Amino acid sequence: MVLSHDEQLKLKRTVTLKEIPHWKVDSLYILTGYRRPQESWRGCLQSIYAFVHNETGNIHTHLWGGILFLYFLFTADPSKLTSGPTTWVDSAVFSVFFASAIFCLLSSAAFHTLLAHHSREVVSCCNAFDYVGIIVLTDGSFYPLLYYGFFCEPKTLALYASTTVFLGSATAFVVVDPKYAEPTHIA
């Protein structure tokens, strides 16, 4: 019995660069180890643990990093980090940082997991979600710095915090535009 190319492809766990759709090519130097296109979200999720592929490291480091920061969010106590008194604002600025790290890491884990999906629209949406996660973490990591750096300058703090929100939002607006996901805009 001779199998068609599509039937042979379904039996393989990983495929080569030449066997993936052209729109999934991100690097011409990674030649093997790509997951075959998955017809369902379930297939993508099963590939997290089923076998080793190009995205295994990305998925696991981001997934477990997100879980670790989730643990920190609920267990970190700012009062133990200093000998002085702390307020709810101290907890809030660290919570913003931890929450932004969780969002970034888990959105990246989701992107790398769903990168195997056969739908260009799903992959494109997840790619934008991954970039938004990076922007959220970049912005969220500024708040502890701004709060403690400008503690005695509330107007300066408000200016920098507002600027951070504005620039982060503007950046997110740009990166979710599908035209910026084209290879001509990727550095």
JSON list of C-alpha atoms in Angstrom, two decimals:
[
{"chain": "A", "resi": 1, "resn": "MET", "atom": "CA", "xyz": [0.00, 0.00, 0.00]},
{"chain": "A", "resi": 2, "resn": "VAL", "atom": "CA", "xyz": [1.44, 3.33, -1.07]},
{"chain": "A", "resi": 3, "resn": "LEU", "atom": "CA", "xyz": [0.61, 6.35, 1.09]},
{"chain": "A", "resi": 4, "resn": "SER", "atom": "CA", "xyz": [0.05, 9.78, -0.38]},
{"chain": "A", "resi": 5, "resn": "HIS", "atom": "CA", "xyz": [2.33, 12.64, 0.65]},
{"chain": "A", "resi": 6, "resn": "ASP", "atom": "CA", "xyz": [-0.40, 14.03, 2.96]},
{"chain": "A", "resi": 7, "resn": "GLU", "atom": "CA", "xyz": [-0.87, 10.62, 4.61]},
{"chain": "A", "resi": 8, "resn": "GLN", "atom": "CA", "xyz": [2.88, 10.24, 5.09]},
{"chain": "A", "resi": 9, "resn": "LEU", "atom": "CA", "xyz": [3.03, 13.73, 6.60]},
{"chain": "A", "resi": 10, "resn": "LYS", "atom": "CA", "xyz": [0.33, 12.85, 9.15]},
{"chain": "A", "resi": 11, "resn": "LEU", "atom": "CA", "xyz": [2.40, 9.89, 10.39]},
{"chain": "A", "resi": 12, "resn": "LYS", "atom": "CA", "xyz": [5.50, 12.00, 11.07]},
{"chain": "A", "resi": 13, "resn": "ARG", "atom": "CA", "xyz": [5.77, 13.88, 14.35]},
{"chain": "A", "resi": 14, "resn": "THR", "atom": "CA", "xyz": [8.18, 16.48, 13.02]},
{"chain": "A", "resi": 15, "resn": "VAL", "atom": "CA", "xyz": [8.78, 17.73, 9.52]},
{"chain": "A", "resi": 16, "resn": "THR", "atom": "CA", "xyz": [11.46, 19.69, 7.69]},
{"chain": "A", "resi": 17, "resn": "LEU", "atom": "CA", "xyz": [11.53, 23.32, 6.66]},
{"chain": "A", "resi": 18, "resn": "LYS", "atom": "CA", "xyz": [10.53, 22.31, 3.12]},
{"chain": "A", "resi": 19, "resn": "GLU", "atom": "CA", "xyz": [7.40, 20.55, 4.42]},
{"chain": "A", "resi": 20, "resn": "ILE", "atom": "CA", "xyz": [5.84, 23.43, 6.36]},
{"chain": "A", "resi": 21, "resn": "PRO", "atom": "CA", "xyz": [3.65, 26.11, 4.77]},
{"chain": "A", "resi": 22, "resn": "HIS", "atom": "CA", "xyz": [5.73, 29.02, 3.43]},
{"chain": "A", "resi": 23, "resn": "TRP", "atom": "CA", "xyz": [3.99, 31.50, 5.76]},
{"chain": "A", "resi": 24, "resn": "LYS", "atom": "CA", "xyz": [5.33, 29.60, 8.80]},
{"chain": "A", "resi": 25, "resn": "VAL", "atom": "CA", "xyz": [8.98, 30.00, 7.78]},
{"chain": "A", "resi": 26, "resn": "ASP", "atom": "CA", "xyz": [10.66, 32.18, 10.39]},
{"chain": "A", "resi": 27, "resn": "SER", "atom": "CA", "xyz": [14.28, 31.22, 9.87]},
{"chain": "A", "resi": 28, "resn": "LEU", "atom": "CA", "xyz": [15.96, 29.62, 6.88]},
{"chain": "A", "resi": 29, "resn": "TYR", "atom": "CA", "xyz": [18.64, 28.20, 9.19]},
{"chain": "A", "resi": 30, "resn": "ILE", "atom": "CA", "xyz": [16.35, 25.89, 11.20]},
{"chain": "A", "resi": 31, "resn": "LEU", "atom": "CA", "xyz": [15.94, 22.98, 8.80]},
{"chain": "A", "resi": 32, "resn": "THR", "atom": "CA", "xyz": [14.25, 20.26, 10.86]},
{"chain": "A", "resi": 33, "resn": "GLY", "atom": "CA", "xyz": [12.18, 19.64, 13.98]},
{"chain": "A", "resi": 34, "resn": "TYR", "atom": "CA", "xyz": [9.01, 21.51, 13.00]},
{"chain": "A", "resi": 35, "resn": "ARG", "atom": "CA", "xyz": [5.72, 20.11, 14.23]},
{"chain": "A", "resi": 36, "resn": "ARG", "atom": "CA", "xyz": [3.46, 19.00, 11.43]},
{"chain": "A", "resi": 37, "resn": "PRO", "atom": "CA", "xyz": [0.47, 21.31, 10.99]},
{"chain": "A", "resi": 38, "resn": "GLN", "atom": "CA", "xyz": [-2.21, 20.45, 13.55]},
{"chain": "A", "resi": 39, "resn": "GLU", "atom": "CA", "xyz": [-5.86, 20.45, 12.56]},
{"chain": "A", "resi": 40, "resn": "SER", "atom": "CA", "xyz": [-7.04, 21.25, 16.08]},
{"chain": "A", "resi": 41, "resn": "TRP", "atom": "CA", "xyz": [-6.17, 23.13, 19.24]},
{"chain": "A", "resi": 42, "resn": "ARG", "atom": "CA", "xyz": [-6.12, 19.78, 21.01]},
{"chain": "A", "resi": 43, "resn": "GLY", "atom": "CA", "xyz": [-3.36, 18.52, 18.71]},
{"chain": "A", "resi": 44, "resn": "CYS", "atom": "CA", "xyz": [-1.31, 21.62, 19.49]},
{"chain": "A", "resi": 45, "resn": "LEU", "atom": "CA", "xyz": [-1.80, 21.13, 23.24]},
{"chain": "A", "resi": 46, "resn": "GLN", "atom": "CA", "xyz": [-0.86, 17.44, 23.03]},
{"chain": "A", "resi": 47, "resn": "SER", "atom": "CA", "xyz": [2.41, 18.38, 21.33]},
{"chain": "A", "resi": 48, "resn": "ILE", "atom": "CA", "xyz": [3.57, 20.13, 24.51]},
{"chain": "A", "resi": 49, "resn": "TYR", "atom": "CA", "xyz": [4.53, 16.78, 26.09]},
{"chain": "A", "resi": 50, "resn": "ALA", "atom": "CA", "xyz": [4.15, 14.24, 23.26]},
{"chain": "A", "resi": 51, "resn": "PHE", "atom": "CA", "xyz": [7.57, 14.69, 21.64]},
{"chain": "A", "resi": 52, "resn": "VAL", "atom": "CA", "xyz": [10.56, 17.02, 21.33]},
{"chain": "A", "resi": 53, "resn": "HIS", "atom": "CA", "xyz": [10.35, 19.65, 18.58]},
{"chain": "A", "resi": 54, "resn": "ASN", "atom": "CA", "xyz": [11.63, 23.15, 17.75]},
{"chain": "A", "resi": 55, "resn": "GLU", "atom": "CA", "xyz": [9.28, 24.87, 20.20]},
{"chain": "A", "resi": 56, "resn": "THR", "atom": "CA", "xyz": [9.70, 22.51, 23.18]},
{"chain": "A", "resi": 57, "resn": "GLY", "atom": "CA", "xyz": [12.19, 24.77, 24.97]},
{"chain": "A", "resi": 58, "resn": "ASN", "atom": "CA", "xyz": [10.17, 27.93, 24.33]},
{"chain": "A", "resi": 59, "resn": "ILE", "atom": "CA", "xyz": [6.92, 26.36, 25.50]},
{"chain": "A", "resi": 60, "resn": "HIS", "atom": "CA", "xyz": [8.30, 24.86, 28.70]},
{"chain": "A", "resi": 61, "resn": "THR", "atom": "CA", "xyz": [10.47, 27.78, 29.81]},
{"chain": "A", "resi": 62, "resn": "HIS", "atom": "CA", "xyz": [7.60, 30.23, 29.33]},
{"chain": "A", "resi": 63, "resn": "LEU", "atom": "CA", "xyz": [4.91, 27.95, 30.77]},
{"chain": "A", "resi": 64, "resn": "TRP", "atom": "CA", "xyz": [6.86, 27.04, 33.91]},
{"chain": "A", "resi": 65, "resn": "GLY", "atom": "CA", "xyz": [8.15, 30.60, 34.28]},
{"chain": "A", "resi": 66, "resn": "GLY", "atom": "CA", "xyz": [4.54, 31.85, 34.18]},
{"chain": "A", "resi": 67, "resn": "ILE", "atom": "CA", "xyz": [3.54, 29.31, 36.82]},
{"chain": "A", "resi": 68, "resn": "LEU", "atom": "CA", "xyz": [6.51, 30.36, 38.99]},
{"chain": "A", "resi": 69, "resn": "PHE", "atom": "CA", "xyz": [5.52, 34.04, 38.80]},
{"chain": "A", "resi": 70, "resn": "LEU", "atom": "CA", "xyz": [1.93, 33.05, 39.60]},
{"chain": "A", "resi": 71, "resn": "TYR", "atom": "CA", "xyz": [3.31, 31.46, 42.77]},
{"chain": "A", "resi": 72, "resn": "PHE", "atom": "CA", "xyz": [5.28, 34.65, 43.53]},
{"chain": "A", "resi": 73, "resn": "LEU", "atom": "CA", "xyz": [2.18, 36.79, 43.01]},
{"chain": "A", "resi": 74, "resn": "PHE", "atom": "CA", "xyz": [0.36, 34.99, 45.80]},
{"chain": "A", "resi": 75, "resn": "THR", "atom": "CA", "xyz": [3.26, 34.39, 48.17]},
{"chain": "A", "resi": 76, "resn": "ALA", "atom": "CA", "xyz": [5.57, 37.42, 47.90]},
{"chain": "A", "resi": 77, "resn": "ASP", "atom": "CA", "xyz": [5.31, 39.70, 50.91]},
{"chain": "A", "resi": 78, "resn": "PRO", "atom": "CA", "xyz": [6.91, 43.14, 50.38]},
{"chain": "A", "resi": 79, "resn": "SER", "atom": "CA", "xyz": [7.06, 43.68, 54.15]},
{"chain": "A", "resi": 80, "resn": "LYS", "atom": "CA", "xyz": [9.71, 40.94, 54.33]},
{"chain": "A", "resi": 81, "resn": "LEU", "atom": "CA", "xyz": [11.86, 42.70, 51.74]},
{"chain": "A", "resi": 82, "resn": "THR", "atom": "CA", "xyz": [12.47, 45.76, 53.88]},
{"chain": "A", "resi": 83, "resn": "SER", "atom": "CA", "xyz": [13.00, 46.66, 57.51]},
{"chain": "A", "resi": 84, "resn": "GLY", "atom": "CA", "xyz": [10.59, 49.62, 57.22]},
{"chain": "A", "resi": 85, "resn": "PRO", "atom": "CA", "xyz": [6.81, 49.63, 57.09]},
{"chain": "A", "resi": 86, "resn": "THR", "atom": "CA", "xyz": [5.02, 48.82, 53.83]},
{"chain": "A", "resi": 87, "resn": "THR", "atom": "CA", "xyz": [1.65, 49.92, 52.48]},
{"chain": "A", "resi": 88, "resn": "TRP", "atom": "CA", "xyz": [-0.91, 48.44, 50.11]},
{"chain": "A", "resi": 89, "resn": "VAL", "atom": "CA", "xyz": [0.73, 50.49, 47.34]},
{"chain": "A", "resi": 90, "resn": "ASP", "atom": "CA", "xyz": [4.00, 48.59, 47.86]},
{"chain": "A", "resi": 91, "resn": "SER", "atom": "CA", "xyz": [2.07, 45.35, 47.35]},
{"chain": "A", "resi": 92, "resn": "ALA", "atom": "CA", "xyz": [0.20, 46.81, 44.36]},
{"chain": "A", "resi": 93, "resn": "VAL", "atom": "CA", "xyz": [3.32, 47.84, 42.41]},
{"chain": "A", "resi": 94, "resn": "PHE", "atom": "CA", "xyz": [4.86, 44.40, 42.88]},
{"chain": "A", "resi": 95, "resn": "SER", "atom": "CA", "xyz": [1.55, 42.76, 41.98]},
{"chain": "A", "resi": 96, "resn": "VAL", "atom": "CA", "xyz": [1.48, 44.76, 38.73]},
{"chain": "A", "resi": 97, "resn": "PHE", "atom": "CA", "xyz": [4.97, 43.52, 37.93]},
{"chain": "A", "resi": 98, "resn": "PHE", "atom": "CA", "xyz": [4.17, 39.88, 38.76]},
{"chain": "A", "resi": 99, "resn": "ALA", "atom": "CA", "xyz": [0.86, 40.01, 36.85]},
{"chain": "A", "resi": 100, "resn": "SER", "atom": "CA", "xyz": [2.58, 41.50, 33.79]},
{"chain": "A", "resi": 101, "resn": "ALA", "atom": "CA", "xyz": [5.28, 38.80, 33.93]},
{"chain": "A", "resi": 102, "resn": "ILE", "atom": "CA", "xyz": [2.59, 36.10, 34.17]},
{"chain": "A", "resi": 103, "resn": "PHE", "atom": "CA", "xyz": [0.71, 37.56, 31.21]},
{"chain": "A", "resi": 104, "resn": "CYS", "atom": "CA", "xyz": [3.88, 37.80, 29.11]},
{"chain": "A", "resi": 105, "resn": "LEU", "atom": "CA", "xyz": [5.12, 34.31, 29.86]},
{"chain": "A", "resi": 106, "resn": "LEU", "atom": "CA", "xyz": [1.75, 32.57, 29.47]},
{"chain": "A", "resi": 107, "resn": "SER", "atom": "CA", "xyz": [0.87, 34.45, 26.27]},
{"chain": "A", "resi": 108, "resn": "SER", "atom": "CA", "xyz": [4.25, 33.42, 24.88]},
{"chain": "A", "resi": 109, "resn": "ALA", "atom": "CA", "xyz": [3.70, 29.80, 25.92]},
{"chain": "A", "resi": 110, "resn": "ALA", "atom": "CA", "xyz": [0.30, 29.92, 24.19]},
{"chain": "A", "resi": 111, "resn": "PHE", "atom": "CA", "xyz": [1.84, 31.37, 21.01]},
{"chain": "A", "resi": 112, "resn": "HIS", "atom": "CA", "xyz": [4.61, 28.77, 20.82]},
{"chain": "A", "resi": 113, "resn": "THR", "atom": "CA", "xyz": [2.10, 25.98, 21.54]},
{"chain": "A", "resi": 114, "resn": "LEU", "atom": "CA", "xyz": [-0.39, 27.13, 18.91]},
{"chain": "A", "resi": 115, "resn": "LEU", "atom": "CA", "xyz": [2.30, 27.89, 16.33]},
{"chain": "A", "resi": 116, "resn": "ALA", "atom": "CA", "xyz": [1.69, 24.35, 15.02]},
{"chain": "A", "resi": 117, "resn": "HIS", "atom": "CA", "xyz": [-1.94, 25.17, 14.17]},
{"chain": "A", "resi": 118, "resn": "HIS", "atom": "CA", "xyz": [-2.76, 24.82, 10.48]},
{"chain": "A", "resi": 119, "resn": "SER", "atom": "CA", "xyz": [-4.72, 28.10, 10.38]},
{"chain": "A", "resi": 120, "resn": "ARG", "atom": "CA", "xyz": [-2.76, 31.18, 9.38]},
{"chain": "A", "resi": 121, "resn": "GLU", "atom": "CA", "xyz": [-5.35, 33.38, 11.15]},
{"chain": "A", "resi": 122, "resn": "VAL", "atom": "CA", "xyz": [-4.95, 31.51, 14.47]},
{"chain": "A", "resi": 123, "resn": "VAL", "atom": "CA", "xyz": [-1.15, 31.70, 14.31]},
{"chain": "A", "resi": 124, "resn": "SER", "atom": "CA", "xyz": [-1.27, 35.41, 13.37]},
{"chain": "A", "resi": 125, "resn": "CYS", "atom": "CA", "xyz": [-3.61, 36.19, 16.27]},
{"chain": "A", "resi": 126, "resn": "CYS", "atom": "CA", "xyz": [-1.38, 34.26, 18.70]},
{"chain": "A", "resi": 127, "resn": "ASN", "atom": "CA", "xyz": [1.69, 36.06, 17.35]},
{"chain": "A", "resi": 128, "resn": "ALA", "atom": "CA", "xyz": [0.08, 39.44, 18.10]},
{"chain": "A", "resi": 129, "resn": "PHE", "atom": "CA", "xyz": [-0.93, 38.13, 21.56]},
{"chain": "A", "resi": 130, "resn": "ASP", "atom": "CA", "xyz": [2.73, 37.18, 22.19]},
{"chain": "A", "resi": 131, "resn": "TYR", "atom": "CA", "xyz": [3.92, 40.68, 21.24]},
{"chain": "A", "resi": 132, "resn": "VAL", "atom": "CA", "xyz": [1.28, 42.30, 23.44]},
{"chain": "A", "resi": 133, "resn": "GLY", "atom": "CA", "xyz": [2.53, 40.14, 26.31]},
{"chain": "A", "resi": 134, "resn": "ILE", "atom": "CA", "xyz": [6.06, 41.48, 25.78]},
{"chain": "A", "resi": 135, "resn": "ILE", "atom": "CA", "xyz": [4.74, 45.05, 25.81]},
{"chain": "A", "resi": 136, "resn": "VAL", "atom": "CA", "xyz": [2.70, 44.40, 28.97]},
{"chain": "A", "resi": 137, "resn": "LEU", "atom": "CA", "xyz": [5.79, 43.05, 30.76]},
{"chain": "A", "resi": 138, "resn": "THR", "atom": "CA", "xyz": [7.94, 45.94, 29.55]},
{"chain": "A", "resi": 139, "resn": "ASP", "atom": "CA", "xyz": [5.41, 48.44, 30.89]},
{"chain": "A", "resi": 140, "resn": "GLY", "atom": "CA", "xyz": [4.66, 46.46, 34.05]},
{"chain": "A", "resi": 141, "resn": "SER", "atom": "CA", "xyz": [8.32, 46.20, 34.98]},
{"chain": "A", "resi": 142, "resn": "PHE", "atom": "CA", "xyz": [8.57, 50.00, 35.11]},
{"chain": "A", "resi": 143, "resn": "TYR", "atom": "CA", "xyz": [6.04, 50.51, 37.91]},
{"chain": "A", "resi": 144, "resn": "PRO", "atom": "CA", "xyz": [8.16, 49.36, 40.88]},
{"chain": "A", "resi": 145, "resn": "LEU", "atom": "CA", "xyz": [11.06, 51.42, 39.51]},
{"chain": "A", "resi": 146, "resn": "LEU", "atom": "CA", "xyz": [8.90, 54.51, 39.01]},
{"chain": "A", "resi": 147, "resn": "TYR", "atom": "CA", "xyz": [7.17, 54.17, 42.37]},
{"chain": "A", "resi": 148, "resn": "TYR", "atom": "CA", "xyz": [10.38, 53.88, 44.39]},
{"chain": "A", "resi": 149, "resn": "GLY", "atom": "CA", "xyz": [12.47, 56.12, 42.12]},
{"chain": "A", "resi": 150, "resn": "PHE", "atom": "CA", "xyz": [10.01, 59.03, 42.29]},
{"chain": "A", "resi": 151, "resn": "PHE", "atom": "CA", "xyz": [8.51, 58.32, 45.70]},
{"chain": "A", "resi": 152, "resn": "CYS", "atom": "CA", "xyz": [9.03, 61.93, 46.83]},
{"chain": "A", "resi": 153, "resn": "GLU", "atom": "CA", "xyz": [8.00, 63.41, 43.46]},
{"chain": "A", "resi": 154, "resn": "PRO", "atom": "CA", "xyz": [4.33, 62.42, 42.91]},
{"chain": "A", "resi": 155, "resn": "LYS", "atom": "CA", "xyz": [3.87, 64.72, 39.88]},
{"chain": "A", "resi": 156, "resn": "THR", "atom": "CA", "xyz": [6.94, 63.31, 38.15]},
{"chain": "A", "resi": 157, "resn": "LEU", "atom": "CA", "xyz": [5.79, 59.80, 39.05]},
{"chain": "A", "resi": 158, "resn": "ALA", "atom": "CA", "xyz": [2.35, 60.47, 37.53]},
{"chain": "A", "resi": 159, "resn": "LEU", "atom": "CA", "xyz": [3.93, 61.93, 34.38]},
{"chain": "A", "resi": 160, "resn": "TYR", "atom": "CA", "xyz": [6.24, 58.95, 33.82]},
{"chain": "A", "resi": 161, "resn": "ALA", "atom": "CA", "xyz": [3.53, 56.41, 34.67]},
{"chain": "A", "resi": 162, "resn": "SER", "atom": "CA", "xyz": [1.09, 58.07, 32.26]},
{"chain": "A", "resi": 163, "resn": "THR", "atom": "CA", "xyz": [3.73, 58.24, 29.55]},
{"chain": "A", "resi": 164, "resn": "THR", "atom": "CA", "xyz": [4.53, 54.56, 30.07]},
{"chain": "A", "resi": 165, "resn": "VAL", "atom": "CA", "xyz": [0.85, 53.60, 29.70]},
{"chain": "A", "resi": 166, "resn": "PHE", "atom": "CA", "xyz": [0.43, 55.79, 26.61]},
{"chain": "A", "resi": 167, "resn": "LEU", "atom": "CA", "xyz": [3.55, 54.55, 24.83]},
{"chain": "A", "resi": 168, "resn": "GLY", "atom": "CA", "xyz": [2.82, 50.92, 25.71]},
{"chain": "A", "resi": 169, "resn": "SER", "atom": "CA", "xyz": [-0.73, 51.25, 24.40]},
{"chain": "A", "resi": 170, "resn": "ALA", "atom": "CA", "xyz": [0.47, 52.91, 21.20]},
{"chain": "A", "resi": 171, "resn": "THR", "atom": "CA", "xyz": [3.07, 50.19, 20.68]},
{"chain": "A", "resi": 172, "resn": "ALA", "atom": "CA", "xyz": [0.46, 47.47, 21.24]},
{"chain": "A", "resi": 173, "resn": "PHE", "atom": "CA", "xyz": [-1.83, 49.14, 18.73]},
{"chain": "A", "resi": 174, "resn": "VAL", "atom": "CA", "xyz": [0.94, 49.06, 16.12]},
{"chain": "A", "resi": 175, "resn": "VAL", "atom": "CA", "xyz": [2.06, 45.47, 16.68]},
{"chain": "A", "resi": 176, "resn": "VAL", "atom": "CA", "xyz": [-1.44, 43.99, 16.52]},
{"chain": "A", "resi": 177, "resn": "ASP", "atom": "CA", "xyz": [-1.84, 45.44, 13.02]},
{"chain": "A", "resi": 178, "resn": "PRO", "atom": "CA", "xyz": [-1.40, 42.39, 10.74]},
{"chain": "A", "resi": 179, "resn": "LYS", "atom": "CA", "xyz": [0.81, 44.23, 8.27]},
{"chain": "A", "resi": 180, "resn": "TYR", "atom": "CA", "xyz": [3.57, 44.42, 10.91]},
{"chain": "A", "resi": 181, "resn": "ALA", "atom": "CA", "xyz": [3.65, 40.61, 11.16]},
{"chain": "A", "resi": 182, "resn": "GLU", "atom": "CA", "xyz": [4.88, 40.36, 7.57]},
{"chain": "A", "resi": 183, "resn": "PRO", "atom": "CA", "xyz": [8.50, 39.25, 7.04]},
{"chain": "A", "resi": 184, "resn": "THR", "atom": "CA", "xyz": [9.40, 42.74, 5.75]},
{"chain": "A", "resi": 185, "resn": "HIS", "atom": "CA", "xyz": [8.77, 44.17, 9.24]},
{"chain": "A", "resi": 186, "resn": "ILE", "atom": "CA", "xyz": [10.50, 41.49, 11.31]},
{"chain": "A", "resi": 187, "resn": "ALA", "atom": "CA", "xyz": [14.00, 42.40, 12.48]}
]
